[in-house]
């Protein structure tokens, strides 16, 4: 199983109590009408729970898709439920959204609107290329995939290396001279997870059951937050 998500950082540090004040009991409704179809679309924050320096909850959002059935296209309401977690750290306040990148970005912007009344209060938590390289070098024997971008070779946009013997090749050092490390897939010694991390703090754990979202949050809190600028 695969669990994907992304780590963000608040533009200004907020205490968890301030975040609770903004998100607690948040509920909005929007009426949607199309032909003979009428729906009430709900956006809400539910299940807020504080644990030590963490605040976890679920962002629930209704939207409409269109389905083809028997020669007719009809609107159909759907619901996205995304687990999120705020963490108070020395570097600031972090947000982890446990969803694929596109949805995680959407949820981050919506939470930004709730907290700061604007988009831009929640920002991507960037990881510097050199920091990602050092992350790889702490456990090079378990790194299986690397991607490099910002390549200075004409007409070459990206470089990549795959394979179990990646640590034994000089190509990694050669590629690092010509580009910035963008993506690493490695095994965590502490957790035993096979993890893919990008510089924009998108994190995928490839051997974690989809139901174990709290373990995903635990990993990102301990391993990814310290990597960010």
PDB file of C-alpha atoms in Angstrom:
ATOM      1  CA  UNK A   1       0.000   0.000   0.000  1.00  0.00           C
ATOM      2  CA  UNK A   2       1.011   3.641  -0.521  1.00  0.00           C
ATOM      3  CA  UNK A   3       0.340   6.700   1.630  1.00  0.00           C
ATOM      4  CA  UNK A   4       1.062  10.091   0.065  1.00  0.00           C
ATOM      5  CA  UNK A   5       1.030  13.581   1.482  1.00  0.00           C
ATOM      6  CA  UNK A   6       2.800  16.895   1.633  1.00  0.00           C
ATOM      7  CA  UNK A   7       4.341  19.109   4.305  1.00  0.00           C
ATOM      8  CA  UNK A   8       3.670  22.852   4.454  1.00  0.00           C
ATOM      9  CA  UNK A   9       4.785  25.687   6.717  1.00  0.00           C
ATOM     10  CA  UNK A  10       2.755  28.597   8.023  1.00  0.00           C
ATOM     11  CA  UNK A  11       3.981  32.041   6.926  1.00  0.00           C
ATOM     12  CA  UNK A  12       3.712  33.166  10.534  1.00  0.00           C
ATOM     13  CA  UNK A  13       3.813  30.898  13.551  1.00  0.00           C
ATOM     14  CA  UNK A  14       0.451  30.294  15.240  1.00  0.00           C
ATOM     15  CA  UNK A  15      -0.098  28.501  18.504  1.00  0.00           C
ATOM     16  CA  UNK A  16      -2.196  25.355  18.359  1.00  0.00           C
ATOM     17  CA  UNK A  17      -4.799  27.063  20.533  1.00  0.00           C
ATOM     18  CA  UNK A  18      -5.092  29.861  17.952  1.00  0.00           C
ATOM     19  CA  UNK A  19      -5.532  27.283  15.195  1.00  0.00           C
ATOM     20  CA  UNK A  20      -8.231  25.492  17.193  1.00  0.00           C
ATOM     21  CA  UNK A  21     -10.038  28.801  17.641  1.00  0.00           C
ATOM     22  CA  UNK A  22     -10.174  29.307  13.867  1.00  0.00           C
ATOM     23  CA  UNK A  23     -10.994  25.731  12.843  1.00  0.00           C
ATOM     24  CA  UNK A  24     -13.203  24.434  15.659  1.00  0.00           C
ATOM     25  CA  UNK A  25     -16.769  23.862  14.443  1.00  0.00           C
ATOM     26  CA  UNK A  26     -15.987  25.307  11.005  1.00  0.00           C
ATOM     27  CA  UNK A  27     -18.936  24.531   8.719  1.00  0.00           C
ATOM     28  CA  UNK A  28     -20.110  26.148   5.497  1.00  0.00           C
ATOM     29  CA  UNK A  29     -22.763  25.221   2.960  1.00  0.00           C
ATOM     30  CA  UNK A  30     -23.230  26.084  -0.689  1.00  0.00           C
ATOM     31  CA  UNK A  31     -26.314  25.366  -2.758  1.00  0.00           C
ATOM     32  CA  UNK A  32     -25.672  23.756  -6.133  1.00  0.00           C
ATOM     33  CA  UNK A  33     -28.360  23.581  -8.787  1.00  0.00           C
ATOM     34  CA  UNK A  34     -28.138  22.116 -12.290  1.00  0.00           C
ATOM     35  CA  UNK A  35     -31.320  21.325 -14.181  1.00  0.00           C
ATOM     36  CA  UNK A  36     -33.497  19.141 -11.969  1.00  0.00           C
ATOM     37  CA  UNK A  37     -30.592  18.419  -9.601  1.00  0.00           C
ATOM     38  CA  UNK A  38     -30.118  20.285  -6.340  1.00  0.00           C
ATOM     39  CA  UNK A  39     -27.371  19.574  -3.817  1.00  0.00           C
ATOM     40  CA  UNK A  40     -26.129  21.168  -0.622  1.00  0.00           C
ATOM     41  CA  UNK A  41     -22.334  21.100  -0.723  1.00  0.00           C
ATOM     42  CA  UNK A  42     -20.711  21.119   2.702  1.00  0.00           C
ATOM     43  CA  UNK A  43     -17.202  22.111   3.736  1.00  0.00           C
ATOM     44  CA  UNK A  44     -16.255  21.442   7.350  1.00  0.00           C
ATOM     45  CA  UNK A  45     -13.476  20.611   9.755  1.00  0.00           C
ATOM     46  CA  UNK A  46     -14.185  17.662  12.045  1.00  0.00           C
ATOM     47  CA  UNK A  47     -12.435  15.441  14.546  1.00  0.00           C
ATOM     48  CA  UNK A  48      -9.975  17.978  15.957  1.00  0.00           C
ATOM     49  CA  UNK A  49      -7.712  16.281  18.511  1.00  0.00           C
ATOM     50  CA  UNK A  50      -4.715  17.749  20.341  1.00  0.00           C
ATOM     51  CA  UNK A  51      -1.786  15.470  21.202  1.00  0.00           C
ATOM     52  CA  UNK A  52       1.279  17.043  22.808  1.00  0.00           C
ATOM     53  CA  UNK A  53       2.569  19.476  20.157  1.00  0.00           C
ATOM     54  CA  UNK A  54       0.243  18.183  17.440  1.00  0.00           C
ATOM     55  CA  UNK A  55      -3.264  19.126  16.363  1.00  0.00           C
ATOM     56  CA  UNK A  56      -4.940  16.640  14.043  1.00  0.00           C
ATOM     57  CA  UNK A  57      -8.254  16.744  12.235  1.00  0.00           C
ATOM     58  CA  UNK A  58     -10.117  16.018   9.014  1.00  0.00           C
ATOM     59  CA  UNK A  59     -10.950  18.516   6.293  1.00  0.00           C
ATOM     60  CA  UNK A  60     -14.168  17.444   4.551  1.00  0.00           C
ATOM     61  CA  UNK A  61     -15.208  19.034   1.269  1.00  0.00           C
ATOM     62  CA  UNK A  62     -18.077  18.286  -1.118  1.00  0.00           C
ATOM     63  CA  UNK A  63     -17.776  18.829  -4.866  1.00  0.00           C
ATOM     64  CA  UNK A  64     -19.666  17.825  -8.001  1.00  0.00           C
ATOM     65  CA  UNK A  65     -18.529  15.496 -10.763  1.00  0.00           C
ATOM     66  CA  UNK A  66     -20.393  14.587 -13.935  1.00  0.00           C
ATOM     67  CA  UNK A  67     -21.057  10.951 -14.817  1.00  0.00           C
ATOM     68  CA  UNK A  68     -22.279   9.400 -18.047  1.00  0.00           C
ATOM     69  CA  UNK A  69     -25.166   6.960 -17.648  1.00  0.00           C
ATOM     70  CA  UNK A  70     -27.440   5.595 -20.365  1.00  0.00           C
ATOM     71  CA  UNK A  71     -26.808   8.392 -22.839  1.00  0.00           C
ATOM     72  CA  UNK A  72     -27.121  11.154 -20.263  1.00  0.00           C
ATOM     73  CA  UNK A  73     -24.563  13.171 -18.316  1.00  0.00           C
ATOM     74  CA  UNK A  74     -25.653  13.855 -14.748  1.00  0.00           C
ATOM     75  CA  UNK A  75     -24.065  15.730 -11.838  1.00  0.00           C
ATOM     76  CA  UNK A  76     -23.112  13.680  -8.787  1.00  0.00           C
ATOM     77  CA  UNK A  77     -21.866  14.965  -5.409  1.00  0.00           C
ATOM     78  CA  UNK A  78     -18.639  13.548  -3.982  1.00  0.00           C
ATOM     79  CA  UNK A  79     -16.773  14.128  -0.743  1.00  0.00           C
ATOM     80  CA  UNK A  80     -13.048  14.425  -0.125  1.00  0.00           C
ATOM     81  CA  UNK A  81     -11.878  13.790   3.431  1.00  0.00           C
ATOM     82  CA  UNK A  82      -8.255  14.712   4.048  1.00  0.00           C
ATOM     83  CA  UNK A  83      -6.409  14.067   7.298  1.00  0.00           C
ATOM     84  CA  UNK A  84      -4.258  17.003   8.379  1.00  0.00           C
ATOM     85  CA  UNK A  85      -1.909  17.727  11.253  1.00  0.00           C
ATOM     86  CA  UNK A  86      -0.416  20.948  12.612  1.00  0.00           C
ATOM     87  CA  UNK A  87       2.843  20.697  14.551  1.00  0.00           C
ATOM     88  CA  UNK A  88       4.556  23.277  16.708  1.00  0.00           C
ATOM     89  CA  UNK A  89       8.322  23.163  16.085  1.00  0.00           C
ATOM     90  CA  UNK A  90      11.313  25.406  16.793  1.00  0.00           C
ATOM     91  CA  UNK A  91      11.379  26.353  13.103  1.00  0.00           C
ATOM     92  CA  UNK A  92       7.724  27.393  13.150  1.00  0.00           C
ATOM     93  CA  UNK A  93       4.308  25.843  12.684  1.00  0.00           C
ATOM     94  CA  UNK A  94       4.052  23.023  10.150  1.00  0.00           C
ATOM     95  CA  UNK A  95       1.053  21.519   8.387  1.00  0.00           C
ATOM     96  CA  UNK A  96       0.985  17.991   6.999  1.00  0.00           C
ATOM     97  CA  UNK A  97      -1.865  16.999   4.672  1.00  0.00           C
ATOM     98  CA  UNK A  98      -2.186  13.262   4.017  1.00  0.00           C
ATOM     99  CA  UNK A  99      -3.379  13.265   0.415  1.00  0.00           C
ATOM    100  CA  UNK A 100      -1.910  13.250  -3.074  1.00  0.00           C
ATOM    101  CA  UNK A 101      -0.145  16.442  -4.091  1.00  0.00           C
ATOM    102  CA  UNK A 102      -2.976  18.122  -6.012  1.00  0.00           C
ATOM    103  CA  UNK A 103      -5.521  17.617  -3.227  1.00  0.00           C
ATOM    104  CA  UNK A 104      -2.963  18.429  -0.519  1.00  0.00           C
ATOM    105  CA  UNK A 105      -2.266  21.788  -2.197  1.00  0.00           C
ATOM    106  CA  UNK A 106      -6.008  22.475  -2.431  1.00  0.00           C
ATOM    107  CA  UNK A 107      -6.566  21.669   1.257  1.00  0.00           C
ATOM    108  CA  UNK A 108      -3.564  23.768   2.295  1.00  0.00           C
ATOM    109  CA  UNK A 109      -5.015  26.796   0.482  1.00  0.00           C
ATOM    110  CA  UNK A 110      -8.440  26.255   2.050  1.00  0.00           C
ATOM    111  CA  UNK A 111      -6.944  25.992   5.537  1.00  0.00           C
ATOM    112  CA  UNK A 112      -4.945  29.145   4.784  1.00  0.00           C
ATOM    113  CA  UNK A 113      -8.198  30.970   4.038  1.00  0.00           C
ATOM    114  CA  UNK A 114      -9.656  29.781   7.344  1.00  0.00           C
ATOM    115  CA  UNK A 115      -6.589  30.793   9.364  1.00  0.00           C
ATOM    116  CA  UNK A 116      -5.460  33.975   7.593  1.00  0.00           C
ATOM    117  CA  UNK A 117      -8.503  34.936   5.499  1.00  0.00           C
ATOM    118  CA  UNK A 118      -6.341  34.655   2.378  1.00  0.00           C
ATOM    119  CA  UNK A 119      -4.363  32.202   0.252  1.00  0.00           C
ATOM    120  CA  UNK A 120      -0.636  32.398   0.965  1.00  0.00           C
ATOM    121  CA  UNK A 121      -0.666  32.028   4.721  1.00  0.00           C
ATOM    122  CA  UNK A 122       0.268  28.362   4.263  1.00  0.00           C
ATOM    123  CA  UNK A 123       3.390  27.876   2.145  1.00  0.00           C
ATOM    124  CA  UNK A 124       5.336  24.941   0.748  1.00  0.00           C
ATOM    125  CA  UNK A 125       7.992  23.655   3.147  1.00  0.00           C
ATOM    126  CA  UNK A 126      11.050  23.632   0.887  1.00  0.00           C
ATOM    127  CA  UNK A 127      14.034  21.307   1.302  1.00  0.00           C
ATOM    128  CA  UNK A 128      17.369  22.600   0.003  1.00  0.00           C
ATOM    129  CA  UNK A 129      19.158  20.365  -2.575  1.00  0.00           C
ATOM    130  CA  UNK A 130      22.203  20.018  -0.308  1.00  0.00           C
ATOM    131  CA  UNK A 131      19.977  19.042   2.646  1.00  0.00           C
ATOM    132  CA  UNK A 132      18.273  16.369   0.544  1.00  0.00           C
ATOM    133  CA  UNK A 133      21.710  15.138  -0.524  1.00  0.00           C
ATOM    134  CA  UNK A 134      22.826  14.868   3.115  1.00  0.00           C
ATOM    135  CA  UNK A 135      19.609  12.973   3.880  1.00  0.00           C
ATOM    136  CA  UNK A 136      20.593  10.484   1.163  1.00  0.00           C
ATOM    137  CA  UNK A 137      24.193  10.225   2.375  1.00  0.00           C
ATOM    138  CA  UNK A 138      23.101   9.220   5.882  1.00  0.00           C
ATOM    139  CA  UNK A 139      21.800   5.966   4.428  1.00  0.00           C
ATOM    140  CA  UNK A 140      23.247   5.675   0.883  1.00  0.00           C
ATOM    141  CA  UNK A 141      23.143   1.875   0.768  1.00  0.00           C
ATOM    142  CA  UNK A 142      19.330   1.950   0.943  1.00  0.00           C
ATOM    143  CA  UNK A 143      18.777   4.681  -1.676  1.00  0.00           C
ATOM    144  CA  UNK A 144      17.190   3.119  -4.773  1.00  0.00           C
ATOM    145  CA  UNK A 145      16.113   6.099  -6.909  1.00  0.00           C
ATOM    146  CA  UNK A 146      17.429   9.643  -7.359  1.00  0.00           C
ATOM    147  CA  UNK A 147      16.281  12.444  -9.673  1.00  0.00           C
ATOM    148  CA  UNK A 148      18.203  15.629 -10.468  1.00  0.00           C
ATOM    149  CA  UNK A 149      16.805  18.834 -11.986  1.00  0.00           C
ATOM    150  CA  UNK A 150      18.279  22.256 -12.883  1.00  0.00           C
ATOM    151  CA  UNK A 151      20.769  20.369 -15.051  1.00  0.00           C
ATOM    152  CA  UNK A 152      23.465  22.535 -16.687  1.00  0.00           C
ATOM    153  CA  UNK A 153      23.986  20.195 -19.660  1.00  0.00           C
ATOM    154  CA  UNK A 154      22.353  21.686 -22.800  1.00  0.00           C
ATOM    155  CA  UNK A 155      19.114  19.969 -23.857  1.00  0.00           C
ATOM    156  CA  UNK A 156      19.106  17.773 -20.734  1.00  0.00           C
ATOM    157  CA  UNK A 157      16.290  18.639 -18.329  1.00  0.00           C
ATOM    158  CA  UNK A 158      16.540  15.854 -15.768  1.00  0.00           C
ATOM    159  CA  UNK A 159      18.905  13.077 -14.751  1.00  0.00           C
ATOM    160  CA  UNK A 160      17.933   9.930 -12.860  1.00  0.00           C
ATOM    161  CA  UNK A 161      19.522   6.851 -11.327  1.00  0.00           C
ATOM    162  CA  UNK A 162      17.764   3.598 -10.432  1.00  0.00           C
ATOM    163  CA  UNK A 163      18.986   0.381  -8.882  1.00  0.00           C
ATOM    164  CA  UNK A 164      20.049  -1.444  -5.705  1.00  0.00           C
ATOM    165  CA  UNK A 165      23.761  -0.723  -6.284  1.00  0.00           C
ATOM    166  CA  UNK A 166      23.360   3.003  -6.720  1.00  0.00           C
ATOM    167  CA  UNK A 167      25.708   3.642  -3.782  1.00  0.00           C
ATOM    168  CA  UNK A 168      28.517   1.788  -5.559  1.00  0.00           C
ATOM    169  CA  UNK A 169      28.514   3.954  -8.677  1.00  0.00           C
ATOM    170  CA  UNK A 170      30.370   7.209  -9.288  1.00  0.00           C
ATOM    171  CA  UNK A 171      27.483   8.440 -11.436  1.00  0.00           C
ATOM    172  CA  UNK A 172      25.723   9.917  -8.400  1.00  0.00           C
ATOM    173  CA  UNK A 173      28.650  12.254  -7.749  1.00  0.00           C
ATOM    174  CA  UNK A 174      28.896  13.059 -11.457  1.00  0.00           C
ATOM    175  CA  UNK A 175      25.192  13.879 -11.710  1.00  0.00           C
ATOM    176  CA  UNK A 176      25.336  15.954  -8.506  1.00  0.00           C
ATOM    177  CA  UNK A 177      27.947  18.178 -10.193  1.00  0.00           C
ATOM    178  CA  UNK A 178      25.544  18.969 -13.035  1.00  0.00           C
ATOM    179  CA  UNK A 179      22.191  19.247 -11.273  1.00  0.00           C
ATOM    180  CA  UNK A 180      20.320  19.594  -7.998  1.00  0.00           C
ATOM    181  CA  UNK A 181      18.913  16.565  -6.214  1.00  0.00           C
ATOM    182  CA  UNK A 182      15.126  16.758  -6.560  1.00  0.00           C
ATOM    183  CA  UNK A 183      13.766  13.347  -5.499  1.00  0.00           C
ATOM    184  CA  UNK A 184      15.080  10.468  -3.415  1.00  0.00           C
ATOM    185  CA  UNK A 185      13.595   7.049  -2.697  1.00  0.00           C
ATOM    186  CA  UNK A 186      15.261   5.363   0.257  1.00  0.00           C
ATOM    187  CA  UNK A 187      14.550   3.136   3.236  1.00  0.00           C
ATOM    188  CA  UNK A 188      14.327   4.730   6.666  1.00  0.00           C
ATOM    189  CA  UNK A 189      16.577   2.964   9.175  1.00  0.00           C
ATOM    190  CA  UNK A 190      14.522   4.164  12.134  1.00  0.00           C
ATOM    191  CA  UNK A 191      11.058   3.378  10.762  1.00  0.00           C
ATOM    192  CA  UNK A 192      11.727   0.717   8.131  1.00  0.00           C
ATOM    193  CA  UNK A 193       9.593   2.597   5.595  1.00  0.00           C
ATOM    194  CA  UNK A 194      10.466   2.931   1.912  1.00  0.00           C
ATOM    195  CA  UNK A 195      10.031   6.658   1.401  1.00  0.00           C
ATOM    196  CA  UNK A 196      10.108   9.038  -1.539  1.00  0.00           C
ATOM    197  CA  UNK A 197      10.834  12.702  -0.735  1.00  0.00           C
ATOM    198  CA  UNK A 198      10.965  15.702  -3.068  1.00  0.00           C
ATOM    199  CA  UNK A 199      12.367  19.180  -2.436  1.00  0.00           C
ATOM    200  CA  UNK A 200       8.851  20.622  -2.181  1.00  0.00           C
ATOM    201  CA  UNK A 201       8.288  18.256   0.786  1.00  0.00           C
ATOM    202  CA  UNK A 202       5.951  15.875  -1.016  1.00  0.00           C
ATOM    203  CA  UNK A 203       6.370  12.596   0.845  1.00  0.00           C
ATOM    204  CA  UNK A 204       5.249   9.118  -0.219  1.00  0.00           C
ATOM    205  CA  UNK A 205       5.577   6.039   1.981  1.00  0.00           C
ATOM    206  CA  UNK A 206       5.390   2.967  -0.234  1.00  0.00           C
ATOM    207  CA  UNK A 207       5.033   0.219   2.380  1.00  0.00           C
ATOM    208  CA  UNK A 208       2.491   1.675   4.794  1.00  0.00           C
ATOM    209  CA  UNK A 209      -1.191   0.606   4.881  1.00  0.00           C
ATOM    210  CA  UNK A 210      -3.545   3.351   3.716  1.00  0.00           C
ATOM    211  CA  UNK A 211      -5.302   3.294   7.093  1.00  0.00           C
ATOM    212  CA  UNK A 212      -2.107   4.141   9.022  1.00  0.00           C
ATOM    213  CA  UNK A 213      -2.268   7.899   8.510  1.00  0.00           C
ATOM    214  CA  UNK A 214      -1.164   8.679  12.057  1.00  0.00           C
ATOM    215  CA  UNK A 215       2.068   6.759  11.431  1.00  0.00           C
ATOM    216  CA  UNK A 216       2.579   8.834   8.287  1.00  0.00           C
ATOM    217  CA  UNK A 217       2.182  12.000  10.365  1.00  0.00           C
ATOM    218  CA  UNK A 218       4.623  10.647  12.958  1.00  0.00           C
ATOM    219  CA  UNK A 219       7.236  10.001  10.262  1.00  0.00           C
ATOM    220  CA  UNK A 220       6.924  13.409   8.608  1.00  0.00           C
ATOM    221  CA  UNK A 221       7.000  15.182  11.972  1.00  0.00           C
ATOM    222  CA  UNK A 222      10.206  13.458  13.074  1.00  0.00           C
ATOM    223  CA  UNK A 223      12.034  13.070   9.775  1.00  0.00           C
ATOM    224  CA  UNK A 224      10.828  15.711   7.294  1.00  0.00           C
ATOM    225  CA  UNK A 225      10.195  18.829   9.387  1.00  0.00           C
ATOM    226  CA  UNK A 226      13.883  19.047  10.423  1.00  0.00           C
ATOM    227  CA  UNK A 227      14.940  18.943   6.745  1.00  0.00           C
ATOM    228  CA  UNK A 228      13.044  22.075   5.764  1.00  0.00           C
ATOM    229  CA  UNK A 229      14.625  25.504   5.364  1.00  0.00           C
TER     230      UNK A 229
END
